[in-house]
Structures are given as structure tokens and as C-alpha cells.
Amino acid sequence: MKKYLVILIIISYSAFASAQNFTISGYVSDKKSGEGLIGATVYIQELKKGVASNNYGFYSITLPNGNYSVDYMYVGYKTITQKVSLTSDQKVSLALEVSDITTDEIVVSAERGENVESSQMGNISLPIQQIKTLPAFMGEVDILKTIQLLPGVQSAGEGNSGFYVRGGGPDQNLILFDEAVIYNASHLFGFFSVFNADAINSVNLIKGGMPAQYGGRLSSVLEINMKDGNNQSFHAEGGLGLISSRLTLQGPIVKGKSSFLVSGRRTYIDVLVNPFIKQSSPYKGSGYYFYDLNAKLNYRFSDKDRLYFSMYYGKDIFTFKQKESGFNLTVPWGNSTASLRWNHLFSDKLFLNTSLVYSEYNFEFGGEQEDFEMKLFSGITDYNAKLDFTYMPSINQQMKFGINYTYHIFTPSSVSARIGDTYINADQIKDQLADETALYYNYEFDLGAYLKINAGLRGTLFSQLGPFDRYINDDFGRKEDTIAYKSGERVVNYKNAEPRFSVRLSLSDVSSFKAAYTQNYQYIHLANISSVSLPTDLWVPSSTLVKPQFSQQYAIGYFHNFKDNMFETSVELYYKQMDNMLEYAEGKTPGDNLSDNTDNNLTFGKGLSYGAEFFFKKALGKTTGWIGYTLSRSTRQFDDINNGKVFPAKYDRTHDLSFTLTHVPNAKWSFSTVFVFATGNSLTLPIGRYFIEGQILSQYGERNSYRMEPYHRLDLSATYTPTPKGRLQSSWNFSIYNAYSRQNPYFIYFETIGNIQDGSLTTSAKQVSLFPIIPSVTYNFKF
């Protein structure tokens, strides 16, 4: 690995020797809001090459002296062409206007076939406005459900916002929200995601060829950036739906230099339903609601220094009361994050982003009945600091390097209980500690006219820290001994190198071939027993027993655009091996963690996934959309599960098809539809039942050997936008979820009726489905 890094440095250093060059640099922003445009294209017509602005709208191009025509482009915006006589370094910052009339010419210049030109594979950006046009469940625009419509990304099931990428688990996706890690991205037990679309600026998914600046997960990176806030004028927008309402406020603090954004959302089913529940009802006082709050501040000190502060706080609260039995239950859980970022330009070519990030996820459970009371608490907290440098020596090359440090605090399931005046296990919760450090270097460069290479190396160091008590158990799970580690003592260290490599070979102006190889290590893990991600799931660190998860992914792909980039097509093949995956051992449950180390109840194995992804997209015109199809296989092998035999992963799906279509006939109406089809989930069911000594005992088949019925669904949506009245702009969205009321399986249970004595005992399988056809209407406004 050292040789690999040395070669990268030598290649990048040798590229510095060149003729007299000068630099054009600056920021590309939205004219109305002043916000930086992420991924705007700055294109040199004479060279037929360009660069993209970064997450803060900054760009830099270094060229030989001469005269150039420079196009500044962004999807849905009017293109600006600047004539530049480059005889010295120049700063050019431009504000682009939204295009009132979307013509083929405007949008084609904005696209420029980035899917063909880029060296990255499996990288998809979704404009937030496109996400908002698609049908939404109960009127709630959901970013994660839109991500699930892409090839290679699978839904966790009906009503669940979790997602699985190329055969990986739910914990193998790195979800970043303004650089803060989101550990549980679901509201309402997975029915909605935590992201309020009104506060979002951009969404980018990387599912293959992960660059070296990202790490800590095996499968994917989902990077979501908040809006900065309008620094030109004050605006408000929001919406009223059937189950929730939302409101976003933004405006300048100092016009042109500083702005704020505050966005909130809350469900109100509990408020609407509660008055109709009789006081005499035994369940009076039960309810559920969630809320979340986003806020952001930013200040531009100069062209070289900018400061950003953003935060998120979200909470779900479920309460259940049963008057007759005196049973009360309260279950709150949620995420909170805060990010402080400072951008600094050392020169026109060297950009630095310094970040301090806080992220926390907590789950609580409290139940009481008469003299009995029980409380459970678990969670994870991260403190993160990092330096990210970007160096752009020429239009043909870009280097990214930096350091990232994270301090983890894991709170395992800890329980306290009270019976009358007697307290049980009421000791203070003992946290588990760990730290993680990463150094990375990534170099992207053109090698001749047809070849673009992206090569990187990420070095990682992970340590579990004391104080920590390691329980040594015998073969029957009984505690034999304890090893006590002092505060600050390193229990175990893991050092690894992760090479990343991708290459693009241009076959023509509209087609290319790509290949990628990535290695990833993952040091924190999600221990769950359910097929659906629940708030009770535990995050655990790598330890002496839990080895870091490791994956190697190979991918190749062919990309071709047609008719001036109106149509985009691609085929990608991937093969991914995963080691040290974990599950609860047979017969073990999270409740067994209470008097033991969590990892003593886990078992470890391997995973394998491979498949082909087909993607067809119409990007231009009044009718747009895409078709995505994935043919894949995903398996697991654990020595202690299924007698060591290979078995299908829970979300192994042979076929996964998605179709989206949006049509905008005029300025007032837009229509959209979504259709999905997927092979049914695999599960383990009894293959026989026996009546022994008055009890019915089940004999189960092999792990995940049964398939549910295929999942398919059609959603429809129409949006009416009346003529604006003054500053007020409004729209009505009408949507139908599951238009033909398909009864998709959620889970299967067995019902036994009759008795064995008279021979009337029968057992039958029953399917539970969640959602029939659900219409909804949402009123949106903006001023």
C-alpha cells in the first residue's frame, strides 16, 4: 500500500511541470437566493472540457494563457457564456437565473453528458425539485423512498424508508446530513424519513467506486446538503397535508453576506384524533407523533473565508395507556446533529473545509404498571473533527486529501427496574468508547484525450477504549471471568489501508466504458434481530470479538447517451464480497445483552452479492423520467446459522424494476406516476408442526427458504399551480398511493384453530398487508 501511495504522489507531482498557466476561479450561485449552486458546470468550449463546482459553489480552472469562451451552466438555469482573455489569474463569480422556459438548448448545455464524462461509477444526483414532483405517501415527500427507485437500491419493504444497496445491510450506508452522520433516518417506525424536503438543497448517492474521502461503511454514501438560506430577501414556504404540516423561513441577516434558514415539521394525528376518543375509553391518552427542526446560519467574511452552522433535531414519541390494567408505556427516540464548517481559500487553487460535527441518536423505553416500573436506554454519540483539502492545479487534474477523527460513545441496552421500593440493576449506564482516525489522498487526472483515472488511498486506525469490562463465558454462556480495562486503555487496535481506483475510457463524445475497484472497512455495526430497522437496534463497536467488516467490490459499466443527451443509458455489473458480517446467534435476543457484553451474543459470517443494473433516463422535454432494472443475487454464510449452509439474504431480490414518469403539459399542471415491481422477500417458515405433551412444536425449514409474493404498486400524482397572486405562489398536490390497491405482503403468521382431541386442529398461514389504496391532498405555498 505504501508503494501505491508513492506512485500516486509521483504522478501528481510530475503533472505540476507545465507551461505558463493562469487560473480562473470563483463561485457560482443562484441569482435570486444567493445560494451556491452545487455541481454547476464550468465548461471551456475550446477544450471541450469542464469542471464542477463543489458543495459550496466554488470552482477553479487553471489553463495555459490564451482566449477562451467559458460556459457557466446548471440544470434548469440559463447558461451564461463569458469571453476570457487569460493573461493573469482572474476571479469570476456569477449568479445564474432560473430558466422560465425550459428548452432543449438550455438543458442540453446544462447536462453535457456528465454520466458519460465522469470517472465515477454508481454516482447519481437527484434534483430536489424532481423528487418533489413524484407521488408521495400521504403527501409527505420522502427522499429515501425516491432513492429506492434507482437501480441497485432496494426498499426494506412496505412502509419502510430503510434501503439496501447492492446486497449490503442497512448499517452499511453512510448517510450524511451537512456532513453529520444520521444513524436512524426513519420516523414512524420506518414509514417516513427524517428529511424535510423543503430544507434540502441537493441529494447525491454513491453506490460504487466510492472516492477515498468517504469511508466507514461498505455499501454506499448518501450525501444530503441543506439549503443555506436566501441572502437577498425574506421568503416563507410550507405545506398542509393530511397527517402533517411544515413551515420554512429564510432570509438575509446581512444582505449579500449572511443568511438564515429555519424549517419545522410536525404530525398532528394525535391532535386530530384525541378529541374523538371518549373519556371512558380504556386507551384514552395513547398516541403517536413526530416532529423535526432544521436550522442553518452562514456568514461570508470575505471571498476567502465563509462560516456555516447547521443543526437538526428530530423526535418520535409513542405513548400507550391502558386504564383498566394501569399499564403505561412511553417510547421516545430521535436524532440530533450540529455542524460548524469554515471554508478558507489559501489560493485560487487550494480550498480548505474545516468541520466540527456532533451527532447523536438515542432510544428510550419506559413502562409501568402498579408497583412495577422498567426503563431501557440505548444510543450512540459522535464527536467529529476533520480537515478536507482540495487542490486544483489544472483543468485535467484534481487532488483531495485530508484527515478525519471521530470519538464514539456507545450506550448499550441498559435497564433499570423498580418493584415497589426495590430497585434492580439501577447502576449507572456504562458506555463503551472508541475512536477512529482516517487519512486519505485522492487524485483524479486525465491521461491523454480518452482516459480519466481516479485513484485514492484511505488509511484507517480504530481503537476500542477503556474503561471496559470483558466478560469471559463458558460454552453454556455462564460468566467465568472478567478482564477489566482502565480508563483510556486501548482494548484493541485495528489498522487498515483501503485502496480505491476507477477509470473511464471515452469511446466517443456520447459513450464511455468505466471500471472500478474499492476496498472498504467498517468499524461500527448494527446488531438487530428484526428484518426491519427498528429504533431498538443497537450500534456496537469493533472489539476483540467483533472484527471490522470488510468488502471488496468490482464493477464495470457502459454508458451511452442519445439525441444530444436527451436520453441517458447505462449498464453496470458488480461483484461484492463481504467478510465479518454479524447477526444475533441462534436463540439469542437483545434482552440477553443486559448482563453480558453485546458481542458475546453475536455470530459472524460472510456475504456475497453480484448483479447487473440497467438504467434508461429521459432527461429533457416536457416528459421526463427513468426506468431502472436490477438483476441480482445476495447470499449469506454463517457457520452457526443454517448448519453452515449458504442462504439468501433477507432482501435478496432476483428482479427489481422501477418506472417513473413526469409530464408537464403547461405552466399550471404537472402529472407523474411511479410503478415498482420486486421479487418477494425471503423468510423462514415452519415446514411441519407436532403436538407433543400438550404443546404444538414447529419444525422450521432452512433459513430464508420461502419467498413471499412479488411486491408491486402503482402511484399517481397531479399538481395544480394557479397563477401567482402578488408574491404568493401556491400549488395543490393530489396523489394516490397504491392506485389498484394491491395487497402486498408485510409479514406472514400462522393461525391454529380447533383441537387435536376431536381431530379438528388446523393450521393456516395468514398474510398481513399494510396499505390499500390511499388518496391524499396537500396544499403548498411560498412567498
Short mmCIF file of N, CA, C and O in Angstrom, two decimals, residues 132-189:
data_model
loop_
_atom_site.label_atom_id
_atom_site.label_comp_id
_atom_site.label_asym_id
_atom_site.label_seq_id
_atom_site.Cartn_x
_atom_site.Cartn_y
_atom_site.Cartn_z
N LYS A 132 -39.71 16.26 -5.65
CA LYS A 132 -41.00 16.80 -5.21
C LYS A 132 -42.12 16.53 -6.19
O LYS A 132 -43.30 16.59 -5.83
N THR A 133 -41.79 16.26 -7.46
CA THR A 133 -42.85 16.02 -8.45
C THR A 133 -43.41 14.61 -8.38
O THR A 133 -44.49 14.35 -8.90
N LEU A 134 -42.68 13.67 -7.75
CA LEU A 134 -43.12 12.28 -7.73
C LEU A 134 -44.22 12.06 -6.70
O LEU A 134 -44.30 12.78 -5.70
N PRO A 135 -45.08 11.07 -6.90
CA PRO A 135 -46.14 10.79 -5.93
C PRO A 135 -45.55 10.51 -4.55
O PRO A 135 -44.50 9.87 -4.42
N ALA A 136 -46.25 11.00 -3.52
CA ALA A 136 -45.74 10.89 -2.15
C ALA A 136 -46.77 10.18 -1.27
O ALA A 136 -47.97 10.42 -1.38
N PHE A 137 -46.28 9.30 -0.40
CA PHE A 137 -47.14 8.57 0.53
C PHE A 137 -47.74 9.54 1.53
O PHE A 137 -47.02 10.23 2.26
N MET A 138 -49.08 9.63 1.54
CA MET A 138 -49.82 10.53 2.42
C MET A 138 -49.36 11.98 2.26
O MET A 138 -49.42 12.78 3.20
N GLY A 139 -48.87 12.31 1.07
CA GLY A 139 -48.49 13.68 0.79
C GLY A 139 -47.14 14.09 1.32
O GLY A 139 -46.73 15.25 1.14
N GLU A 140 -46.40 13.17 1.95
CA GLU A 140 -45.10 13.50 2.53
C GLU A 140 -43.98 13.17 1.55
O GLU A 140 -43.69 11.99 1.30
N VAL A 141 -43.35 14.19 0.98
CA VAL A 141 -42.22 13.98 0.06
C VAL A 141 -41.10 13.29 0.83
O VAL A 141 -40.69 13.76 1.90
N ASP A 142 -40.60 12.18 0.30
CA ASP A 142 -39.65 11.35 1.03
C ASP A 142 -38.43 11.08 0.16
O ASP A 142 -38.50 10.38 -0.85
N ILE A 143 -37.29 11.63 0.56
CA ILE A 143 -36.05 11.47 -0.20
C ILE A 143 -35.63 10.01 -0.26
O ILE A 143 -35.23 9.49 -1.31
N LEU A 144 -35.72 9.29 0.86
CA LEU A 144 -35.26 7.91 0.88
C LEU A 144 -36.11 7.00 0.01
O LEU A 144 -35.61 6.07 -0.61
N LYS A 145 -37.40 7.26 -0.06
CA LYS A 145 -38.25 6.45 -0.93
C LYS A 145 -37.94 6.71 -2.41
O LYS A 145 -38.09 5.83 -3.25
N THR A 146 -37.51 7.92 -2.72
CA THR A 146 -37.10 8.21 -4.10
C THR A 146 -35.80 7.51 -4.43
O THR A 146 -35.63 6.96 -5.53
N ILE A 147 -34.87 7.47 -3.48
CA ILE A 147 -33.60 6.76 -3.67
C ILE A 147 -33.86 5.29 -3.99
O ILE A 147 -33.16 4.67 -4.80
N GLN A 148 -34.89 4.71 -3.39
CA GLN A 148 -35.20 3.30 -3.59
C GLN A 148 -35.67 2.99 -5.01
O GLN A 148 -35.75 1.82 -5.40
N LEU A 149 -35.96 4.02 -5.81
CA LEU A 149 -36.40 3.81 -7.18
C LEU A 149 -35.24 3.68 -8.15
O LEU A 149 -35.45 3.47 -9.34
N LEU A 150 -34.01 3.82 -7.65
CA LEU A 150 -32.83 3.73 -8.51
C LEU A 150 -32.33 2.30 -8.59
O LEU A 150 -32.46 1.53 -7.63
N PRO A 151 -31.74 1.91 -9.72
CA PRO A 151 -31.22 0.53 -9.83
C PRO A 151 -30.10 0.28 -8.82
O PRO A 151 -29.28 1.15 -8.56
N GLY A 152 -30.10 -0.93 -8.25
CA GLY A 152 -29.10 -1.28 -7.26
C GLY A 152 -29.47 -0.90 -5.85
O GLY A 152 -28.78 -1.25 -4.90
N VAL A 153 -30.59 -0.16 -5.70
CA VAL A 153 -31.05 0.27 -4.37
C VAL A 153 -32.40 -0.38 -4.12
O VAL A 153 -33.33 -0.23 -4.92
N GLN A 154 -32.51 -1.10 -3.01
CA GLN A 154 -33.73 -1.85 -2.74
C GLN A 154 -34.41 -1.32 -1.49
O GLN A 154 -33.77 -0.91 -0.53
N SER A 155 -35.71 -1.35 -1.54
CA SER A 155 -36.53 -0.95 -0.40
C SER A 155 -36.47 -2.02 0.68
O SER A 155 -36.31 -3.21 0.41
N ALA A 156 -36.62 -1.58 1.94
CA ALA A 156 -36.67 -2.53 3.05
C ALA A 156 -38.05 -3.14 3.21
O ALA A 156 -38.26 -3.99 4.07
N GLY A 157 -39.01 -2.72 2.37
CA GLY A 157 -40.34 -3.30 2.45
C GLY A 157 -41.41 -2.24 2.54
O GLY A 157 -41.14 -1.04 2.61
N GLU A 158 -42.66 -2.69 2.52
CA GLU A 158 -43.81 -1.79 2.57
C GLU A 158 -43.74 -0.87 3.77
O GLU A 158 -43.55 -1.31 4.90
N GLY A 159 -43.86 0.43 3.51
CA GLY A 159 -43.92 1.39 4.61
C GLY A 159 -42.61 1.61 5.31
O GLY A 159 -42.59 2.17 6.41
N ASN A 160 -41.48 1.20 4.71
CA ASN A 160 -40.20 1.34 5.39
C ASN A 160 -39.28 2.21 4.56
O ASN A 160 -39.15 2.01 3.36
N SER A 161 -38.62 3.19 5.19
CA SER A 161 -37.75 4.11 4.46
C SER A 161 -36.30 3.63 4.46
O SER A 161 -35.44 4.30 3.91
N GLY A 162 -36.00 2.48 5.07
CA GLY A 162 -34.67 1.93 5.01
C GLY A 162 -34.34 1.48 3.60
O GLY A 162 -35.22 1.21 2.79
N PHE A 163 -33.05 1.39 3.28
CA PHE A 163 -32.68 0.96 1.94
C PHE A 163 -31.43 0.10 1.99
O PHE A 163 -30.61 0.21 2.90
N TYR A 164 -31.31 -0.77 0.99
CA TYR A 164 -30.22 -1.73 0.88
C TYR A 164 -29.55 -1.54 -0.47
O TYR A 164 -30.23 -1.49 -1.50
N VAL A 165 -28.23 -1.40 -0.49
CA VAL A 165 -27.51 -1.09 -1.72
C VAL A 165 -26.61 -2.26 -2.10
O VAL A 165 -25.73 -2.66 -1.33
N ARG A 166 -26.86 -2.81 -3.27
CA ARG A 166 -26.04 -3.88 -3.83
C ARG A 166 -25.75 -5.00 -2.83
O ARG A 166 -24.62 -5.42 -2.64
N GLY A 167 -26.81 -5.45 -2.17
CA GLY A 167 -26.70 -6.60 -1.28
C GLY A 167 -26.19 -6.31 0.11
O GLY A 167 -26.05 -7.22 0.92
N GLY A 168 -25.89 -5.06 0.41
CA GLY A 168 -25.39 -4.71 1.74
C GLY A 168 -26.52 -4.55 2.74
O GLY A 168 -27.70 -4.52 2.39
N GLY A 169 -26.16 -4.45 4.03
CA GLY A 169 -27.14 -4.29 5.08
C GLY A 169 -27.50 -2.82 5.31
O GLY A 169 -26.87 -1.91 4.77
N PRO A 170 -28.50 -2.56 6.14
CA PRO A 170 -28.93 -1.18 6.39
C PRO A 170 -27.88 -0.35 7.12
O PRO A 170 -27.88 0.88 7.01
N ASP A 171 -27.00 -1.01 7.87
CA ASP A 171 -25.96 -0.26 8.59
C ASP A 171 -24.76 0.04 7.70
O ASP A 171 -23.83 0.74 8.14
N GLN A 172 -24.76 -0.45 6.47
CA GLN A 172 -23.60 -0.27 5.58
C GLN A 172 -23.74 0.95 4.67
O GLN A 172 -22.96 1.13 3.74
N ASN A 173 -24.75 1.80 4.94
CA ASN A 173 -24.95 3.03 4.18
C ASN A 173 -24.55 4.22 5.05
O ASN A 173 -25.06 4.39 6.16
N LEU A 174 -23.64 5.04 4.55
CA LEU A 174 -23.22 6.24 5.25
C LEU A 174 -24.15 7.38 4.85
O LEU A 174 -24.11 7.86 3.71
N ILE A 175 -25.01 7.82 5.76
CA ILE A 175 -25.96 8.89 5.49
C ILE A 175 -25.44 10.17 6.14
O ILE A 175 -25.32 10.24 7.37
N LEU A 176 -25.09 11.14 5.32
CA LEU A 176 -24.52 12.40 5.79
C LEU A 176 -25.50 13.54 5.55
O LEU A 176 -25.98 13.72 4.43
N PHE A 177 -25.77 14.30 6.59
CA PHE A 177 -26.67 15.45 6.50
C PHE A 177 -25.88 16.69 6.91
O PHE A 177 -25.61 16.89 8.10
N ASP A 178 -25.44 17.47 5.92
CA ASP A 178 -24.50 18.56 6.17
C ASP A 178 -23.29 18.04 6.94
O ASP A 178 -22.84 18.62 7.93
N GLU A 179 -22.78 16.89 6.49
CA GLU A 179 -21.59 16.20 6.98
C GLU A 179 -21.79 15.49 8.32
O GLU A 179 -20.87 14.82 8.80
N ALA A 180 -22.95 15.58 8.93
CA ALA A 180 -23.23 14.86 10.18
C ALA A 180 -23.86 13.51 9.86
O ALA A 180 -24.74 13.40 9.01
N VAL A 181 -23.41 12.47 10.56
CA VAL A 181 -23.93 11.12 10.35
C VAL A 181 -25.32 10.99 10.96
O VAL A 181 -25.54 11.37 12.11
N ILE A 182 -26.26 10.47 10.18
CA ILE A 182 -27.60 10.15 10.67
C ILE A 182 -27.66 8.64 10.89
O ILE A 182 -27.51 7.85 9.95
N TYR A 183 -27.88 8.22 12.14
CA TYR A 183 -27.86 6.79 12.46
C TYR A 183 -29.21 6.11 12.28
O TYR A 183 -29.27 4.92 12.00
N ASN A 184 -30.29 6.83 12.48
CA ASN A 184 -31.61 6.27 12.23
C ASN A 184 -32.39 7.30 11.42
O ASN A 184 -32.78 8.34 11.93
N ALA A 185 -32.57 7.01 10.13
CA ALA A 185 -33.15 8.00 9.21
C ALA A 185 -34.65 7.88 9.07
O ALA A 185 -35.22 8.34 8.09
N SER A 186 -35.32 7.27 10.06
CA SER A 186 -36.75 6.98 9.93
C SER A 186 -37.58 7.63 11.03
O SER A 186 -37.16 7.71 12.17
N HIS A 187 -38.76 8.09 10.62
CA HIS A 187 -39.83 8.45 11.54
C HIS A 187 -40.91 7.36 11.47
O HIS A 187 -40.99 6.62 10.49
N LEU A 188 -41.75 7.32 12.46
CA LEU A 188 -42.93 6.45 12.49
C LEU A 188 -42.56 5.00 12.17
O LEU A 188 -43.14 4.35 11.30
N PHE A 189 -41.53 4.47 12.90
CA PHE A 189 -41.11 3.08 12.76
C PHE A 189 -40.74 2.74 11.31
O PHE A 189 -40.89 1.61 10.87
#
